[in-house]
Coordinates of C-alpha atoms and ligand atoms in Angstrom, one line a residue:
M472 CA 109.0 173.4 113.1
S473 CA 110.3 170.5 110.9
S474 CA 107.8 167.7 110.3
L475 CA 108.3 164.6 112.4
P476 CA 108.1 161.1 110.9
R477 CA 105.1 159.1 111.8
P478 CA 105.6 156.8 114.8
S479 CA 105.2 153.6 112.7
I480 CA 107.8 154.8 110.1
W481 CA 110.0 155.9 113.0
R482 CA 109.7 152.4 114.6
A483 CA 110.4 150.7 111.3
R484 CA 113.4 152.9 110.7
S485 CA 114.8 152.3 114.2
V486 CA 114.3 148.5 113.9
L487 CA 116.0 148.6 110.5
L488 CA 118.9 150.6 111.9
A489 CA 119.2 148.5 115.0
A490 CA 119.1 145.3 112.8
L491 CA 121.8 146.7 110.6
L492 CA 124.0 147.6 113.6
G493 CA 123.5 144.2 115.1
L494 CA 124.4 142.6 111.7
T495 CA 127.5 144.8 111.5
L496 CA 128.5 143.7 115.0
V497 CA 127.9 140.0 114.2
L498 CA 129.9 140.3 110.9
A499 CA 132.7 142.1 112.7
A500 CA 132.7 139.3 115.3
M501 CA 132.7 136.6 112.6
L502 CA 135.5 138.3 110.7
A503 CA 137.5 138.8 113.9
Y504 CA 137.0 135.1 114.7
E505 CA 138.0 134.0 111.2
A506 CA 141.1 136.2 111.1
H507 CA 142.1 134.9 114.6
D508 CA 141.5 131.3 113.5
A509 CA 143.5 131.8 110.3
A510 CA 146.3 133.4 112.2
R511 CA 146.2 130.6 114.8
S512 CA 146.2 127.8 112.2
H513 CA 149.0 129.7 110.3
R514 CA 151.0 129.8 113.5
A515 CA 150.2 126.1 114.3
T516 CA 151.4 125.1 110.7
A517 CA 154.5 127.2 111.0
E518 CA 155.3 125.6 114.5
R519 CA 154.7 122.1 113.1
A520 CA 157.0 122.8 110.2
L521 CA 159.7 124.2 112.7
R522 CA 159.4 121.1 114.8
D523 CA 159.8 119.0 111.7
Y524 CA 162.9 120.9 110.7
A525 CA 164.3 120.3 114.2
A526 CA 163.6 116.6 113.7
V527 CA 165.2 116.7 110.3
A528 CA 168.3 118.3 111.8
A529 CA 168.5 115.6 114.5
F530 CA 168.0 112.9 111.8
E531 CA 170.7 114.5 109.6
L532 CA 173.1 114.6 112.4
A533 CA 172.5 110.9 113.1
A534 CA 172.8 110.2 109.4
G535 CA 176.0 112.2 109.2
V536 CA 177.7 110.2 112.1
T537 CA 176.4 107.0 110.5
D538 CA 177.9 108.0 107.1
D539 CA 181.2 108.8 108.6
L540 CA 181.4 105.5 110.5
D541 CA 180.1 103.5 107.5
R542 CA 182.9 104.9 105.3
V543 CA 185.5 103.4 107.7
V544 CA 183.8 100.4 109.1
L545 CA 182.0 98.9 106.1
P546 CA 185.2 98.3 104.0
L547 CA 186.8 96.4 106.9
I548 CA 183.8 94.3 107.8
T549 CA 181.7 93.7 104.7
P550 CA 184.2 91.4 103.0
L551 CA 183.7 88.9 105.9
T552 CA 180.0 89.2 106.7
G553 CA 178.5 90.9 103.6
T554 CA 177.6 87.6 101.9
R555 CA 175.6 84.7 103.3
A556 CA 177.5 81.4 104.2
V557 CA 176.7 78.7 101.7
T558 CA 176.3 76.2 104.6
A559 CA 176.1 76.6 108.3
Y560 CA 179.3 74.5 108.6
E561 CA 181.4 76.8 106.4
R562 CA 184.9 77.4 107.5
L563 CA 185.3 80.9 108.7
P564 CA 188.4 83.2 108.2
A565 CA 190.5 84.2 111.1
P566 CA 189.9 87.6 112.8
S567 CA 193.1 88.9 111.5
A568 CA 191.5 89.1 108.1
I569 CA 190.0 92.4 109.4
T570 CA 192.7 94.9 108.7
A571 CA 193.2 97.1 111.8
P572 CA 191.0 100.2 111.7
A573 CA 192.8 103.5 111.1
D574 CA 192.8 105.4 114.3
S575 CA 192.5 108.7 112.6
A576 CA 189.5 107.7 110.6
L577 CA 187.7 106.7 113.9
H578 CA 188.8 109.9 115.7
C579 CA 191.1 108.3 118.2
G580 CA 193.3 111.3 118.0
N581 CA 193.1 111.9 121.8
A582 CA 194.6 108.6 123.0
P583 CA 195.7 106.4 120.1
S584 CA 198.1 104.3 122.2
D585 CA 195.4 103.5 124.8
A586 CA 193.2 101.9 122.3
P587 CA 193.8 98.2 122.2
R588 CA 193.3 97.5 118.5
V589 CA 191.8 94.1 118.6
T590 CA 190.0 92.2 115.9
F591 CA 187.9 89.2 116.9
R592 CA 185.7 86.4 115.7
L593 CA 182.9 84.9 118.0
D594 CA 181.7 81.6 116.5
F595 CA 178.1 81.1 117.6
R596 CA 178.2 77.5 116.5
D597 CA 180.8 76.3 119.1
G598 CA 181.1 79.5 121.2
S599 CA 184.8 79.9 120.4
F600 CA 186.2 83.4 120.6
L601 CA 189.4 84.2 118.6
A602 CA 191.1 87.6 118.9
A603 CA 194.1 89.2 117.1
G604 CA 196.1 92.3 117.6
T605 CA 196.8 93.8 121.1
P606 CA 196.8 90.9 123.6
L607 CA 193.8 90.7 126.0
S608 CA 193.5 89.2 129.4
S609 CA 191.2 86.3 129.6
A610 CA 188.7 88.5 131.6
E611 CA 188.7 91.0 128.8
R612 CA 188.2 88.3 126.2
D613 CA 185.3 86.8 128.1
G614 CA 183.8 90.3 128.7
I615 CA 183.8 91.1 124.9
A616 CA 182.5 87.6 124.0
D617 CA 179.6 87.8 126.5
T618 CA 178.7 91.4 125.5
I619 CA 178.7 90.5 121.8
A620 CA 176.7 87.3 122.3
A621 CA 174.0 89.0 124.3
H622 CA 173.7 92.0 122.0
A623 CA 173.7 89.8 118.8
R624 CA 170.9 87.7 120.4
G625 CA 168.8 90.5 121.8
V626 CA 169.3 93.6 119.8
Y627 CA 171.0 93.0 116.5
Q628 CA 168.6 93.1 113.5
S629 CA 169.2 90.8 110.5
D630 CA 169.2 93.8 108.1
W631 CA 171.9 95.7 109.9
R632 CA 175.3 95.7 108.2
Y633 CA 177.0 96.2 111.6
A634 CA 176.4 97.5 115.1
A635 CA 178.5 99.5 117.6
I636 CA 178.3 99.1 121.4
R637 CA 180.1 100.9 124.2
T638 CA 181.8 98.7 126.7
R639 CA 184.7 98.8 129.1
I640 CA 188.0 97.1 128.3
G641 CA 191.1 97.5 130.4
G642 CA 189.4 100.0 132.7
S643 CA 188.4 102.5 130.0
D644 CA 185.4 103.0 127.6
H645 CA 185.7 101.5 124.2
I646 CA 183.5 101.1 121.2
V647 CA 183.2 97.6 119.8
F648 CA 182.1 97.4 116.1
Y649 CA 180.8 94.0 115.0
S650 CA 178.8 92.4 112.2
V651 CA 177.0 89.1 112.2
K652 CA 177.5 86.5 109.5
Y653 CA 174.4 84.6 108.5
A654 CA 173.9 81.4 106.8
E655 CA 170.8 80.4 104.8
Q656 CA 167.5 80.9 106.6
L657 CA 169.1 83.8 108.5
A658 CA 170.9 81.5 110.9
P659 CA 173.6 83.5 112.6
I660 CA 176.8 81.6 112.6
A661 CA 179.5 84.1 113.8
A662 CA 180.2 87.7 114.6
F663 CA 183.3 89.5 113.3
G664 CA 184.4 92.8 114.9
F665 CA 187.0 95.1 116.2
T666 CA 187.5 97.5 119.1
A667 CA 188.1 101.2 118.8
C668 CA 188.5 104.0 121.2
A669 CA 185.4 105.7 122.8
D670 CA 186.0 108.8 120.6
A671 CA 184.6 106.8 117.7
L672 CA 181.1 107.4 119.0
D673 CA 181.7 110.3 121.3
A674 CA 181.9 114.1 121.1
P675 CA 184.6 114.2 118.4
A676 CA 182.5 112.0 116.1
F677 CA 179.4 114.3 116.5
A678 CA 181.5 117.5 116.3
A679 CA 183.0 116.2 113.0
A680 CA 179.5 115.4 111.7
M681 CA 178.3 118.9 112.7
R682 CA 181.2 120.4 110.7
R683 CA 180.9 118.1 107.6
H684 CA 177.1 117.9 107.1
A685 CA 174.5 120.6 106.6
L686 CA 171.8 119.7 109.1
L687 CA 169.2 122.2 107.8
P688 CA 168.2 122.8 104.1
S689 CA 170.9 125.2 102.8
A690 CA 168.3 126.6 100.3
L691 CA 166.6 128.1 103.4
V692 CA 169.4 128.8 105.8
G693 CA 172.2 129.6 103.3
A694 CA 175.7 129.1 104.4
M695 CA 175.1 129.6 108.1
A696 CA 177.0 127.2 110.3
N697 CA 175.0 124.4 112.1
D698 CA 176.3 125.8 115.4
S699 CA 174.7 129.1 115.0
L700 CA 171.4 127.5 113.9
L701 CA 171.1 124.6 116.3
V702 CA 171.6 123.5 119.8
V703 CA 172.6 119.9 119.6
D704 CA 172.8 117.4 122.5
V705 CA 173.7 113.7 122.2
F706 CA 173.0 111.2 125.0
D707 CA 173.9 107.5 125.4
A708 CA 171.3 104.9 126.3
A709 CA 171.8 105.7 130.1
G710 CA 171.1 109.4 129.5
R711 CA 174.7 110.5 129.9
K712 CA 175.5 113.5 127.7
L713 CA 178.1 112.5 125.1
Y714 CA 178.2 115.7 123.2
S715 CA 176.7 119.2 123.4
T716 CA 177.2 122.3 121.2
D717 CA 178.6 124.8 123.6
V718 CA 178.2 127.9 121.5
P719 CA 176.3 130.3 123.7
A720 CA 174.7 132.0 120.7
G721 CA 171.2 132.8 122.0
V722 CA 168.6 130.7 123.7
P723 CA 167.2 127.6 122.1
S724 CA 163.6 127.8 120.9
P725 CA 160.9 125.3 121.8
Y726 CA 161.3 123.6 118.4
V727 CA 163.0 120.4 119.3
G728 CA 163.5 117.1 117.4
E729 CA 165.1 113.9 118.6
V730 CA 166.4 110.7 116.8
A731 CA 167.6 107.5 118.5
L732 CA 170.3 105.4 116.8
A733 CA 169.4 101.9 117.7
R734 CA 172.3 100.5 115.8
F735 CA 174.7 102.4 118.0
G736 CA 173.6 101.3 121.4
G737 CA 170.6 103.6 121.6
V738 CA 172.5 106.8 121.3
R739 CA 170.0 109.7 121.0
A740 CA 170.6 113.0 119.1
R741 CA 168.5 116.0 120.0
A742 CA 168.4 119.2 118.0
S743 CA 166.6 122.4 118.9
L744 CA 166.4 125.4 116.6
R745 CA 168.0 128.7 117.6
P746 CA 166.0 131.9 117.0
R747 CA 168.1 132.6 113.9
A748 CA 167.1 129.3 112.4
V749 CA 163.5 130.0 113.3
E750 CA 163.7 133.3 111.4
A751 CA 165.3 131.7 108.4
L752 CA 163.0 128.8 108.3
A753 CA 159.7 130.6 109.0
L754 CA 160.6 133.1 106.3
G755 CA 160.8 135.9 108.8
A756 CA 159.7 136.1 112.4
M757 CA 156.9 133.8 113.6
P758 CA 153.6 135.4 112.9
R759 CA 152.6 137.4 116.1
S760 CA 149.2 136.9 117.5
R761 CA 146.7 139.5 116.2
L762 CA 144.3 138.7 119.0
P763 CA 144.7 142.1 120.9
L764 CA 144.2 144.0 117.6
L765 CA 141.1 142.0 116.7
L766 CA 139.7 142.3 120.2
A767 CA 140.2 146.1 120.1
L768 CA 138.5 146.2 116.7
L769 CA 135.6 144.2 118.0
A770 CA 135.4 146.4 121.1
L771 CA 135.4 149.5 118.9
T772 CA 132.7 148.1 116.7
A773 CA 130.6 147.2 119.8
G774 CA 131.3 150.7 121.2
M775 CA 130.2 152.3 118.0
A776 CA 127.1 150.2 117.8
T777 CA 126.2 151.0 121.4
V778 CA 126.7 154.7 120.8
A779 CA 124.6 154.5 117.7
V780 CA 121.8 152.7 119.6
L781 CA 122.0 155.3 122.4
Q782 CA 121.9 158.1 119.9
L783 CA 118.9 156.5 118.2
R784 CA 117.1 156.2 121.5
R785 CA 117.9 159.8 122.3
E786 CA 116.7 161.0 119.0
H787 CA 113.5 159.0 119.5
E788 CA 113.1 160.5 122.9
L789 CA 113.7 164.0 121.6
A790 CA 111.2 163.5 118.8
R791 CA 108.7 162.4 121.4
L792 CA 109.4 165.3 123.7
R793 CA 109.1 167.7 120.8
S794 CA 105.8 166.3 119.7
D795 CA 104.6 166.4 123.4
F796 CA 105.9 170.0 123.6
I797 CA 104.0 171.1 120.5
S798 CA 100.7 169.6 121.7
S799 CA 101.1 171.0 125.2
V800 CA 102.1 174.5 123.9
S801 CA 99.1 174.5 121.6
H802 CA 96.9 173.4 124.5
E803 CA 98.3 176.3 126.7
L804 CA 97.8 178.9 123.9
R805 CA 94.3 177.8 123.2
T806 CA 92.8 178.7 126.6
P807 CA 93.7 182.4 126.6
L808 CA 92.9 182.6 122.8
A809 CA 89.5 181.1 123.4
Q810 CA 88.8 183.7 126.2
I811 CA 90.0 186.6 124.0
L812 CA 87.8 185.4 121.1
L813 CA 84.8 184.9 123.3
F814 CA 84.9 188.4 124.9
A815 CA 86.0 190.1 121.7
E816 CA 82.9 188.6 120.0
T817 CA 80.7 189.7 122.9
L818 CA 82.0 193.2 122.4
S819 CA 81.8 193.2 118.6
L820 CA 78.3 191.8 118.6
G821 CA 77.3 194.5 121.1
R822 CA 76.0 191.9 123.6
V823 CA 77.2 193.9 126.7
R824 CA 74.4 195.3 128.7
S825 CA 76.3 197.9 130.8
E826 CA 79.4 199.9 130.8
S827 CA 80.8 197.8 133.7
E828 CA 80.2 194.6 131.6
R829 CA 82.0 196.2 128.7
R830 CA 85.0 197.1 130.9
G831 CA 85.0 193.6 132.4
A832 CA 85.1 192.1 128.9
S833 CA 87.9 194.3 127.7
D834 CA 89.8 193.6 131.0
V835 CA 89.6 189.9 130.3
I836 CA 90.8 190.5 126.7
V837 CA 93.8 192.5 128.0
Q838 CA 94.6 190.0 130.7
E839 CA 94.4 187.0 128.5
G840 CA 96.3 188.9 125.8
R841 CA 99.1 189.4 128.4
R842 CA 99.0 185.8 129.3
L843 CA 99.3 184.9 125.7
M844 CA 102.2 187.3 125.3
H845 CA 103.9 185.8 128.3
L846 CA 103.6 182.3 126.9
V847 CA 104.9 183.3 123.5
E848 CA 107.8 185.2 125.2
N849 CA 108.6 182.0 127.0
I850 CA 108.7 180.0 123.8
L851 CA 110.9 182.7 122.2
H852 CA 113.3 182.7 125.1
F853 CA 113.5 179.0 125.1
S854 CA 114.2 178.8 121.4
R855 CA 116.9 181.5 121.6
A856 CA 118.4 179.7 124.6
E857 CA 118.5 176.5 122.6
R858 CA 120.3 178.2 119.8
R859 CA 122.5 180.1 122.4
M860 CA 121.3 183.4 120.9
T861 CA 119.8 185.1 124.0
R862 CA 121.0 188.6 124.5
L863 CA 120.3 190.7 127.6
A864 CA 120.4 194.5 128.1
P865 CA 121.3 194.7 131.7
E866 CA 121.0 198.1 133.5
P867 CA 121.4 199.0 137.1
A868 CA 118.0 199.2 138.5
A869 CA 116.1 199.1 141.8
L870 CA 114.4 195.7 141.9
A871 CA 111.4 196.4 144.1
P872 CA 109.5 198.5 141.5
I873 CA 110.0 195.8 138.8
V874 CA 108.8 193.0 141.2
R875 CA 105.8 195.1 142.3
E876 CA 104.8 196.0 138.8
T877 CA 105.0 192.4 137.7
I878 CA 102.9 191.2 140.7
D879 CA 100.3 193.9 139.9
A880 CA 100.1 193.0 136.3
W881 CA 99.6 189.4 137.2
S882 CA 97.3 189.8 140.2
P883 CA 94.0 189.6 138.2
L884 CA 95.0 186.0 137.3
A885 CA 95.7 185.4 141.0
V886 CA 92.3 186.8 141.9
A887 CA 90.7 184.5 139.3
A888 CA 92.4 181.6 141.0
E889 CA 91.4 182.8 144.5
V890 CA 95.1 183.2 145.4
A891 CA 96.2 185.9 147.7
V892 CA 99.6 187.4 147.0
R893 CA 101.8 189.0 149.6
A894 CA 104.9 190.9 148.8
E895 CA 107.8 191.8 151.3
L896 CA 110.1 193.9 149.3
D897 CA 113.3 195.6 150.4
E898 CA 113.2 198.9 148.6
D899 CA 117.0 199.4 148.7
V900 CA 118.0 196.4 146.7
A901 CA 119.3 197.3 143.3
A902 CA 121.1 195.1 140.8
L903 CA 122.3 195.0 137.2
V904 CA 119.3 193.5 135.5
D905 CA 117.4 193.2 132.2
A906 CA 114.0 194.2 133.5
R907 CA 112.2 192.3 130.8
A908 CA 114.0 189.1 131.6
L909 CA 113.4 189.6 135.4
R910 CA 109.7 190.0 134.7
Q911 CA 109.7 186.9 132.6
M912 CA 111.4 184.9 135.4
L913 CA 109.0 186.2 138.0
L914 CA 105.9 185.6 135.9
N915 CA 107.0 182.0 135.3
L916 CA 107.4 181.4 139.0
L917 CA 104.1 183.1 139.9
D918 CA 102.3 181.2 137.2
N919 CA 103.6 177.9 138.6
A920 CA 102.7 178.9 142.1
V921 CA 99.1 179.4 141.0
K922 CA 99.0 176.4 138.7
Y923 CA 100.5 173.9 141.1
G924 CA 99.3 175.3 144.5
P925 CA 95.8 174.8 145.9
P926 CA 93.0 177.4 145.4
G927 CA 92.7 179.8 148.3
Q928 CA 96.4 179.6 149.1
S929 CA 98.5 182.6 149.7
V930 CA 101.7 183.2 147.7
L931 CA 104.5 185.2 149.3
V932 CA 107.1 187.1 147.2
T933 CA 110.1 188.5 148.9
L934 CA 113.0 190.6 147.8
S935 CA 116.1 191.1 150.0
S936 CA 119.8 191.3 149.8
A937 CA 121.1 187.9 150.8
S938 CA 124.7 189.0 151.2
R939 CA 126.9 192.0 150.4
D940 CA 126.9 190.9 146.7
T941 CA 123.6 189.2 146.1
A942 CA 120.0 190.1 145.7
R943 CA 117.5 187.4 146.4
I944 CA 114.0 187.0 145.2
T945 CA 111.8 184.2 146.5
V946 CA 108.4 182.9 145.6
D947 CA 106.7 180.7 148.2
D948 CA 103.5 178.8 147.6
E949 CA 101.4 176.4 149.7
G950 CA 101.3 173.5 147.3
E951 CA 102.8 170.0 147.7
G952 CA 106.4 171.2 147.0
I953 CA 109.0 169.5 144.9
P954 CA 110.4 166.1 146.1
T955 CA 114.1 166.4 146.9
A956 CA 115.1 163.9 144.2
E957 CA 113.4 166.0 141.5
R958 CA 114.8 169.4 142.5
E959 CA 117.4 169.5 139.8
R960 CA 115.6 167.7 137.0
I961 CA 112.6 170.2 137.0
W962 CA 115.0 172.8 135.6
T963 CA 115.7 170.8 132.4
S964 CA 113.6 171.5 129.4
F965 CA 110.4 169.5 128.8
Y966 CA 110.6 167.9 132.2
R967 CA 107.4 167.8 134.3
L968 CA 106.7 166.0 137.6
E969 CA 105.0 162.7 137.0
R970 CA 101.9 163.9 139.0
H971 CA 101.5 166.9 136.7
A972 CA 102.5 165.3 133.4
D973 CA 99.1 163.6 132.9
S974 CA 97.0 166.0 134.9
S975 CA 94.7 168.6 133.5
V976 CA 97.1 171.4 134.5
A977 CA 98.5 172.7 131.2
G978 CA 102.3 173.0 130.9
S979 CA 105.1 172.5 128.5
G980 CA 108.0 172.1 130.8
I981 CA 110.1 175.0 129.6
G982 CA 109.2 177.7 132.2
L983 CA 111.8 176.8 134.8
F984 CA 114.4 176.1 132.1
V985 CA 114.0 179.7 131.0
V986 CA 114.2 181.0 134.6
R987 CA 117.5 179.2 135.2
E988 CA 118.9 180.2 131.8
L989 CA 118.0 183.9 132.4
A990 CA 119.4 183.9 136.0
G991 CA 122.6 182.3 134.7
L992 CA 122.9 185.0 132.0
H993 CA 122.7 187.6 134.8
G994 CA 125.6 185.9 136.6
G995 CA 123.2 184.6 139.2
R996 CA 121.5 181.3 140.0
A997 CA 118.1 179.7 140.6
W998 CA 117.0 176.8 142.7
V999 CA 114.1 175.4 144.7
E1000 CA 113.8 174.5 148.4
T1001 CA 111.0 173.9 150.8
A1002 CA 108.9 176.9 152.0
P1003 CA 108.0 177.1 155.7
S1004 CA 104.4 176.2 154.7
G1005 CA 105.7 173.0 153.3
G1006 CA 105.1 174.2 149.7
A1007 CA 107.8 175.1 147.2
R1008 CA 110.1 178.0 147.6
F1009 CA 111.7 179.1 144.3
V1010 CA 114.8 181.3 144.7
I1011 CA 116.5 183.6 142.2
E1012 CA 119.8 185.1 143.2
L1013 CA 121.2 188.1 141.3
R1014 CA 124.4 190.1 141.7
L1015 CA 123.9 193.3 143.6
A1016 CA 124.7 196.7 142.4
H1017 CA 126.0 199.2 144.9
F1018 CA 124.8 202.7 143.9
E1019 CA 125.9 204.6 146.9
S1020 CA 129.4 203.2 147.1
G1021 CA 130.2 204.5 143.6
L1022 CA 131.8 201.1 142.9
E1023 CA 131.7 199.8 139.3
Y1024 CA 128.8 197.6 138.6
P1025 CA 129.8 194.0 138.5
T1026 CA 129.7 192.8 134.9
P1027 CA 127.0 190.1 134.6
H1028 CA 127.6 187.1 132.5
V1029 CA 126.0 188.1 129.2
R1030 CA 126.3 185.8 126.3
R1031 CA 127.0 187.6 123.1
H1032 CA 126.9 185.8 119.8
P1033 CA 128.2 186.9 116.5
P1034 CA 125.6 187.9 113.9
V1035 CA 124.2 185.0 112.0
N1036 CA 124.6 185.3 108.2
G1037 CA 125.4 189.0 108.7
H1038 CA 122.1 189.7 110.5
P1039 CA 122.1 190.4 114.2
P1040 CA 120.4 187.7 116.2
D1041 CA 116.8 188.5 117.1
A1042 CA 116.5 190.5 120.3
Ligands
ADP1153 P1 105.3 173.8 133.1 O1 104.8 174.4 134.3 O2 105.0 174.4 131.9 O3 105.1 172.3 133.1 P2 107.9 174.4 134.2 O4 109.3 174.3 133.6 O5 107.5 175.8 134.7 O6 106.9 173.8 133.2 O7 107.9 173.5 135.5 C1 108.4 172.2 135.3 C2 107.6 171.2 136.3 O8 108.0 171.5 137.6 C3 106.2 171.4 136.3 O9 105.6 170.7 135.3 C4 105.8 170.9 137.7 O10 105.7 169.5 137.6 C5 106.9 171.3 138.5 N1 106.7 172.6 139.2 C6 107.0 173.8 138.8 N2 106.6 174.7 139.7 C7 106.1 174.0 140.7 C8 105.4 174.4 142.0 N3 105.4 175.7 142.4 N4 104.9 173.4 142.8 C9 105.0 172.2 142.4 N5 105.5 171.7 141.2 C10 106.1 172.7 140.4

């Protein structure tokens, strides 16, 4: 038997192992959290960057449209308003000084003839409004004058070089470009401007800007067209859609940026990235969440730690059981050994006074020797069963003689315990059995009946054929019986009922395990029920052999194991 570690060392080892496992679990949890946190912040950074790119795209679009307009508008207007007036009373040039804007440059390709090309001057000092170019009705003149006066007063910023507003002239939308001329102290003295068709700040203007300007850094997106990278929508101040990319190339992503062009009447440009742009800008697909993987890893670590702790506990329990087993077996072996020694000494010292005393002493020695042999056989069976090396030599045999012989050999022990044994045996029952194993099973049950039954009880052993195919042996005692809940557990090794575990009745908890193991190897079964007396009835069922019928004997379930290291397993 291998040596067992001392309990204190055991406990220290278990605590150390449990602590290490706990630490592993905590570390795994921390690592999982850190990895998750890193992935989350990586994702958040990437998302922030993508939203910034969308904002940059919207800004670039606004800047592109502004650039396009600046290129046409500034040369017309800056000569008149680009410098401050020396005095507030300066004479101002006529509006015709603004050369008429080129339609093509302002994208009036759709309806050039509809666009009244008017240049105007609104003098803030006396309120006079002068217009040149296509004649206007007085209502139209007043409308333009009022619109410009209100806008210049309320919206126009002194650092703007010009502004554009959408207004209706002659029943259709127009864009009015104008610039304020300041005198010293930023005193506004007049506004110079001209009208253009609505296209100047409508879909064509934005479509042209989309074509002409790269809205995302070409170092990242290469030569891909804006349309395939972005969904762009432009709204006027009232929320009306002025322009929208209508390329149905994929769904827009949630990465959206928006820019308002205050100088152009609050027009808003909104850009959202398409998945292709997300891929190009995030240098590959957006990092996927690793949370499920991390959780699985954590669960696996927790599972492994749990299994290890359970294994540890099991090992601990086994070690305890083994140590209990060793002490109870030694205890069981000691009693017959002490008796043998006592009577052997009596004989060897010649202390017997008569022939009958001498016979009595040698009977005790034989009896206790048998008992010892039975205990040792049990241990051997148990250890073979544990190593799955039990081998049986079954032969067809009548069972009654074997049972009777076993009871007879055991009866002196029964007499010593004041137990009466009754046997009701059907002489015709025969089965394929290993007689030695059957004896061992019976002796275990008889021993238990005496150990756990009251003195003076009577034990009944029966042998019958329960059905056409089964022989049944029962052993009834008049003890307290086995509680229903324990009727399965008592067959497991080392298990003893609580009321017996701490009692003076010696036992090691392997007897019933051996009974069931041997019954199973015979292709039979063993169980316990309640005897009519209220005590325990242990039942062994074996497969019957039919001698008379000439049938083949049923082959019992015999475990055969290959020789170990070339040697046959011990018999
Ligand atoms: P052991 O008798 O050496 O303890 P066994 O495996 O033979 O081991 O029995 C297991 C346990 O089942 C016993 O410890 C006892 O608690 C209970 N037991 C067995 N036989 C009887 C019986 N005839 N009556 C009451 N309890 C029994």
